[in-house]
mmCIF file of C-alpha atoms in Angstrom:
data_model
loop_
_atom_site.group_PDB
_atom_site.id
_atom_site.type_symbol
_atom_site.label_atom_id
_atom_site.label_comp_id
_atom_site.label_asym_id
_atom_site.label_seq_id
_atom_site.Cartn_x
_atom_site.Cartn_y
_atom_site.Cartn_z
ATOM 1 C CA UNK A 1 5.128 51.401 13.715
ATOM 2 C CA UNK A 2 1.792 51.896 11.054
ATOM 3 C CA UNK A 3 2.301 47.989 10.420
ATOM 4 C CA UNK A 4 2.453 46.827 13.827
ATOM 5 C CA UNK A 5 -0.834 48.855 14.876
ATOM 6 C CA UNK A 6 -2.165 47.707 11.871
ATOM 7 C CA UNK A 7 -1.910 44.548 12.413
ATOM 8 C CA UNK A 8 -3.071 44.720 15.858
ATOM 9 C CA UNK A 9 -6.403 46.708 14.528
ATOM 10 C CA UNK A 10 -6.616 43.681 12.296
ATOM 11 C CA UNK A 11 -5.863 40.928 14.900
ATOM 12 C CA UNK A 12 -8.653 42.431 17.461
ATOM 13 C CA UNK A 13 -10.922 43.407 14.971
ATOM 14 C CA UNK A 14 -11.007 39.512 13.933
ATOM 15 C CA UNK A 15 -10.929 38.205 16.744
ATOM 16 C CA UNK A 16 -13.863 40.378 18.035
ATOM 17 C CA UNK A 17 -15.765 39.387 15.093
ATOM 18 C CA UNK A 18 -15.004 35.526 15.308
ATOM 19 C CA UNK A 19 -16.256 36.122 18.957
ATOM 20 C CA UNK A 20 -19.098 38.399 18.325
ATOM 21 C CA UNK A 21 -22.351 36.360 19.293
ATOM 22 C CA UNK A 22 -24.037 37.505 16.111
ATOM 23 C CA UNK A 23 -21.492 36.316 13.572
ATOM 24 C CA UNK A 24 -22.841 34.434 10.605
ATOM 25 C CA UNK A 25 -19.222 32.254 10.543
ATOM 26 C CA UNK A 26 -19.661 31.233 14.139
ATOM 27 C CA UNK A 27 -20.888 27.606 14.291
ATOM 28 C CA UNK A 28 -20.052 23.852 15.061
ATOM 29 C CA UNK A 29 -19.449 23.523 11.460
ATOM 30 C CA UNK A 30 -16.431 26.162 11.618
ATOM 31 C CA UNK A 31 -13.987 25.079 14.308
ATOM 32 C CA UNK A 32 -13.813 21.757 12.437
ATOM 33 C CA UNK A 33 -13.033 23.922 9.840
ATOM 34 C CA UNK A 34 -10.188 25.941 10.851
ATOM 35 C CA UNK A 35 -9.113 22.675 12.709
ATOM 36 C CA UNK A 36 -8.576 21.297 9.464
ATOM 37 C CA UNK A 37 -6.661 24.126 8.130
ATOM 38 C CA UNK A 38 -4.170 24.166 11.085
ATOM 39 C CA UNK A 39 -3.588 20.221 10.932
ATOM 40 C CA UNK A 40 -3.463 20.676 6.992
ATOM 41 C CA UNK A 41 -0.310 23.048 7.689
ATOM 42 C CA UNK A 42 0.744 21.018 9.738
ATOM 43 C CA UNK A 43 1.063 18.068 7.707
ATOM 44 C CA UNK A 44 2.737 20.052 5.012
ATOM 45 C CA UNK A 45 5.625 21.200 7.198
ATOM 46 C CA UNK A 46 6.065 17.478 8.922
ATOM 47 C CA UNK A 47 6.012 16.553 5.161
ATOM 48 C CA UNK A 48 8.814 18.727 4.389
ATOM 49 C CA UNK A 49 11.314 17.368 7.204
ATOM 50 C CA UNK A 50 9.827 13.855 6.698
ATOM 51 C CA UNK A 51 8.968 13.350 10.514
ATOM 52 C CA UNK A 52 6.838 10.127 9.921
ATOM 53 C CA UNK A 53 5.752 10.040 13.954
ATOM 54 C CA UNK A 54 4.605 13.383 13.632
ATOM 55 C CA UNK A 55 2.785 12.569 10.221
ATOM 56 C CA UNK A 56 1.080 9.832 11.708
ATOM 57 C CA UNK A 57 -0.343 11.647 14.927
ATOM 58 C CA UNK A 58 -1.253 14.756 12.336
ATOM 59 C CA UNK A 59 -3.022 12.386 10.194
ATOM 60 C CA UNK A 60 -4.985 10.284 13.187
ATOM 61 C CA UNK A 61 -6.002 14.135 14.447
ATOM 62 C CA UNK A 62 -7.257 15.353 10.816
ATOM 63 C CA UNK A 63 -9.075 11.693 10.434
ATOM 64 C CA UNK A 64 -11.130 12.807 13.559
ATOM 65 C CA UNK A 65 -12.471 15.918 11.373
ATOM 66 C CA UNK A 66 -12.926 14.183 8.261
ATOM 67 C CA UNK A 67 -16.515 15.634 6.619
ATOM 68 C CA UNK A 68 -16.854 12.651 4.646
ATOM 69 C CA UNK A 69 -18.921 10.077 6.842
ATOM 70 C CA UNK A 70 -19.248 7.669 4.214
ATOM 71 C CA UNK A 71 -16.406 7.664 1.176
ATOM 72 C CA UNK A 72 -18.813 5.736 -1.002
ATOM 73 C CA UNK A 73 -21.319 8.195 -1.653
ATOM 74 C CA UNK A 74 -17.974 10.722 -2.234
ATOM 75 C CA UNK A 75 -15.850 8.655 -3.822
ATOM 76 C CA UNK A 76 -15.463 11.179 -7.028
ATOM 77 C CA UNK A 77 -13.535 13.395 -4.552
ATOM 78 C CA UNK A 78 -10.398 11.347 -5.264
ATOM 79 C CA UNK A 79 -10.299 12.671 -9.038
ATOM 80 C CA UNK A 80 -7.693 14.072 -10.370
ATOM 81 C CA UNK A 81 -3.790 14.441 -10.167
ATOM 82 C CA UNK A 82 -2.004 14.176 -6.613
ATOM 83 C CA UNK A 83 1.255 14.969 -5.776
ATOM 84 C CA UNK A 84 3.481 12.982 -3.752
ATOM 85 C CA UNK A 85 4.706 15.071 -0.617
ATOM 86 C CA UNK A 86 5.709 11.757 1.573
ATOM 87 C CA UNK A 87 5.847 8.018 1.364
ATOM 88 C CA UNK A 88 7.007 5.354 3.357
ATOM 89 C CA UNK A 89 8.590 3.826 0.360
ATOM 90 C CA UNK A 90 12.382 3.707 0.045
ATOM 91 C CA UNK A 91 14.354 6.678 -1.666
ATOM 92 C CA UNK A 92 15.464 3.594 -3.912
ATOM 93 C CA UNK A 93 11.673 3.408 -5.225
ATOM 94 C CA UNK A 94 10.234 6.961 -4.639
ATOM 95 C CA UNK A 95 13.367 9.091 -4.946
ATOM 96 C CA UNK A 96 13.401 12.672 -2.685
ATOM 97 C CA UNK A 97 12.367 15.336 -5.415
ATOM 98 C CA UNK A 98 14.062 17.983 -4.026
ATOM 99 C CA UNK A 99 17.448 15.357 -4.424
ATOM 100 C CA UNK A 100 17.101 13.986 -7.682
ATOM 101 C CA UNK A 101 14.442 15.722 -9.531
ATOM 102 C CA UNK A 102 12.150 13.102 -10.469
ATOM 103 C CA UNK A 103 8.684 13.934 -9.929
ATOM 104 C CA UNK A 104 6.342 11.151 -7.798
ATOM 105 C CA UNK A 105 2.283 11.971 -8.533
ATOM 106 C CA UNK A 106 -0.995 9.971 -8.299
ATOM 107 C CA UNK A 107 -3.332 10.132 -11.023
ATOM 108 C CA UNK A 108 -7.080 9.021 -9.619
ATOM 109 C CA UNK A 109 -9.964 8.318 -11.940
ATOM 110 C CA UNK A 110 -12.752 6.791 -9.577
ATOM 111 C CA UNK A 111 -14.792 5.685 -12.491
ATOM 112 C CA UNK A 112 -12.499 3.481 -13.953
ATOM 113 C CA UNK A 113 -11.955 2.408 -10.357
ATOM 114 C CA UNK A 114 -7.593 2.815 -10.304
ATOM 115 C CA UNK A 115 -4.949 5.154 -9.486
ATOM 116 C CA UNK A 116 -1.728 5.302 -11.385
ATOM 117 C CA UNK A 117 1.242 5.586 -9.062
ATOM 118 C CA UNK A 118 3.679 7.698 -11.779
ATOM 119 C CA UNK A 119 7.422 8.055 -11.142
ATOM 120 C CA UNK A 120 8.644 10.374 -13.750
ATOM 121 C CA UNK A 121 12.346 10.214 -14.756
ATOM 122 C CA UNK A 122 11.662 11.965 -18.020
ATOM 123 C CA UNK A 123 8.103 9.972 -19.095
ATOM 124 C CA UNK A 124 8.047 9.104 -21.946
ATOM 125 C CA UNK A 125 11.056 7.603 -22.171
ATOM 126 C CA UNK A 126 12.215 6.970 -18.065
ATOM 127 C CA UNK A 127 10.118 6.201 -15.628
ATOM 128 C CA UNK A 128 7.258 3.747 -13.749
ATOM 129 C CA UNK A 129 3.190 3.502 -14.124
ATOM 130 C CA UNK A 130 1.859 1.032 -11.356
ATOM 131 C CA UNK A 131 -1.749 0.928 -11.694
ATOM 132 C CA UNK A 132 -3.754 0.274 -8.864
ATOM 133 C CA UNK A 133 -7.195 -0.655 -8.649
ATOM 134 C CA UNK A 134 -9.718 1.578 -6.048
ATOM 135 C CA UNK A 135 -13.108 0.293 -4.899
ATOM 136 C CA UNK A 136 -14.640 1.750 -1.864
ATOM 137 C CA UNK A 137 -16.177 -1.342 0.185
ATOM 138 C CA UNK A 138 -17.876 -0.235 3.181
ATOM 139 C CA UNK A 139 -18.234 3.377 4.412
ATOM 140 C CA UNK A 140 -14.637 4.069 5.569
ATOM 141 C CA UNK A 141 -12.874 0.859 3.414
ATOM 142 C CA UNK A 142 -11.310 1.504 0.321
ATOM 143 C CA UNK A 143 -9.915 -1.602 -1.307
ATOM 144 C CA UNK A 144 -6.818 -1.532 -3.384
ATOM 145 C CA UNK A 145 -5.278 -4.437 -5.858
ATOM 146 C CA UNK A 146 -2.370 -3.888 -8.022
ATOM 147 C CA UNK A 147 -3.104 -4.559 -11.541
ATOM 148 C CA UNK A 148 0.250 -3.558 -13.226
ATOM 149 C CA UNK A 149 3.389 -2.150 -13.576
ATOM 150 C CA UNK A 150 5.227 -0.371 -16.570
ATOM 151 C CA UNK A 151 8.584 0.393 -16.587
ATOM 152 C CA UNK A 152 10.309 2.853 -19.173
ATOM 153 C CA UNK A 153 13.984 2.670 -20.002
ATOM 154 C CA UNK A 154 15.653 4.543 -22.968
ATOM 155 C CA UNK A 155 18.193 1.277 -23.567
ATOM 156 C CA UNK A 156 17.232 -1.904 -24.176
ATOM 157 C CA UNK A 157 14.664 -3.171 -22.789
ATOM 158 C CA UNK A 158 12.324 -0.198 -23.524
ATOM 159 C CA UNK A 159 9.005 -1.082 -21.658
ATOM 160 C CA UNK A 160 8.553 -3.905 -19.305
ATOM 161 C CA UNK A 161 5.146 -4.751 -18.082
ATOM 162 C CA UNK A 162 4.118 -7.138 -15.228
ATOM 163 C CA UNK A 163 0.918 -7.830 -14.461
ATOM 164 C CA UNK A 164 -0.862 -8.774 -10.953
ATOM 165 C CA UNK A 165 -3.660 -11.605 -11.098
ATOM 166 C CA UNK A 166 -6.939 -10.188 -10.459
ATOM 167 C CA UNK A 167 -8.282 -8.854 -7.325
ATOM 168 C CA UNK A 168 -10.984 -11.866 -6.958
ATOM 169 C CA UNK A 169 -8.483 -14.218 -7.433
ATOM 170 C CA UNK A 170 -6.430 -12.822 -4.730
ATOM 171 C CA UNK A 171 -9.612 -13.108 -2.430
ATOM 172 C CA UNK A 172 -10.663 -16.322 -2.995
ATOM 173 C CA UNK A 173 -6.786 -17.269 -1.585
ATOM 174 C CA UNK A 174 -6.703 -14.987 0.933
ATOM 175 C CA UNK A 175 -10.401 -16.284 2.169
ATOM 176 C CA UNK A 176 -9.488 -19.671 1.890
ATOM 177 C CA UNK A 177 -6.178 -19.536 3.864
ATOM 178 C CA UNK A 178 -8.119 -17.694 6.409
ATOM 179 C CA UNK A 179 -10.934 -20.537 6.626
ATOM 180 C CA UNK A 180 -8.174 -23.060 6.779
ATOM 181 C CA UNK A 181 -6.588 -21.728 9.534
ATOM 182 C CA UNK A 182 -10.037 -20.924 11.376
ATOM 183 C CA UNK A 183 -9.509 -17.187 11.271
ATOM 184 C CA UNK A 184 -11.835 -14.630 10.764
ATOM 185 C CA UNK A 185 -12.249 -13.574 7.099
ATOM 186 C CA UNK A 186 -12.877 -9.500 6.580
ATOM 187 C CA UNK A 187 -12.484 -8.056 3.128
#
């Protein structure tokens, strides 16, 4: 019974302060905020079951609250090591973790301007690299061009490596198939 009224004290003294017209934390800035929070969980959970439609309309929602107006002055935010909670990949290219046990990450390093898509079957040895190159293009654009990728086998052969032609080249195509067929070009 102490826990219960405990928790009650807790819940109304909260929510008293949250509604208390002299609260420091009450502003436009922090529903967006907690908004964020709430999708965030959200997303995780719809991750876990791998409910793509409800992914999608979580996503659309937490795209609404984004506090990054324009990704190119933020682009550093990407840095650093992501892991892979869902993908619209096949299990045959992104196995299920929890299934199999290989680990799926992103490593981002906006300076160098790529991400390396990492599927770890025991890395060194097993596993994939696909690099990916990042440049953000207009405030809300990122544009992405596969440069490589490595493949690691412990038989024969050990490391395979395609490459992708460069992301100009693949422009100048795309924007003269476009012009040929008297479509609009957009990068």
């Amino acid at each position: 019974m102490k826990n219960s009224s405990f928790l009650f004290l807790t819940y109304t003294g909260i929510t008293s302060l949250l509604l208390s017209p002299y609260c420091f934390i009450k502003t436009d800035a922090f529903v967006p905020v907690i908004q964020r929070y709430y999708f965030k969980a959200q997303l995780r959970d719809a991750c876990q079951i791998k409910d793509k439609t409800k992914i999608d309309d979580i996503v659309e929602e937490l795209s609404k609250l984004n506090p990054t107006s324009d990704i190119r002055s933020q682009f550093s935010k990407l840095d650093g090591e992501w892991k892979l909670d869902f993908t619209t990949a096949l299990t045959t290219e992104v196995p299920d973790e929890q299934k199999s046990g290989v680990i799926t990450y992103q490593t981002v390093d906006t300076d160098k301007g790529i991400i390396y898509n990492v599927i770890d079957r025991g890395l060194p040895e097993k596993g994939a690299k696909i690099a990916v190159g990042i440049e953000p293009t207009r405030s809300g654009r990122v544009a992405l061009d596969f440069r490589t990728i490595e493949a690691f086998n412990d038989k024969f052969p050990k490391r395979v490596l395609l490459k992708f032609p460069p992301r100009d080249l693949v422009k100048v195509v795309y924007k003269i198939g476009k012009i040929l067929s008297g479509k609009e070009y957009d990068e």
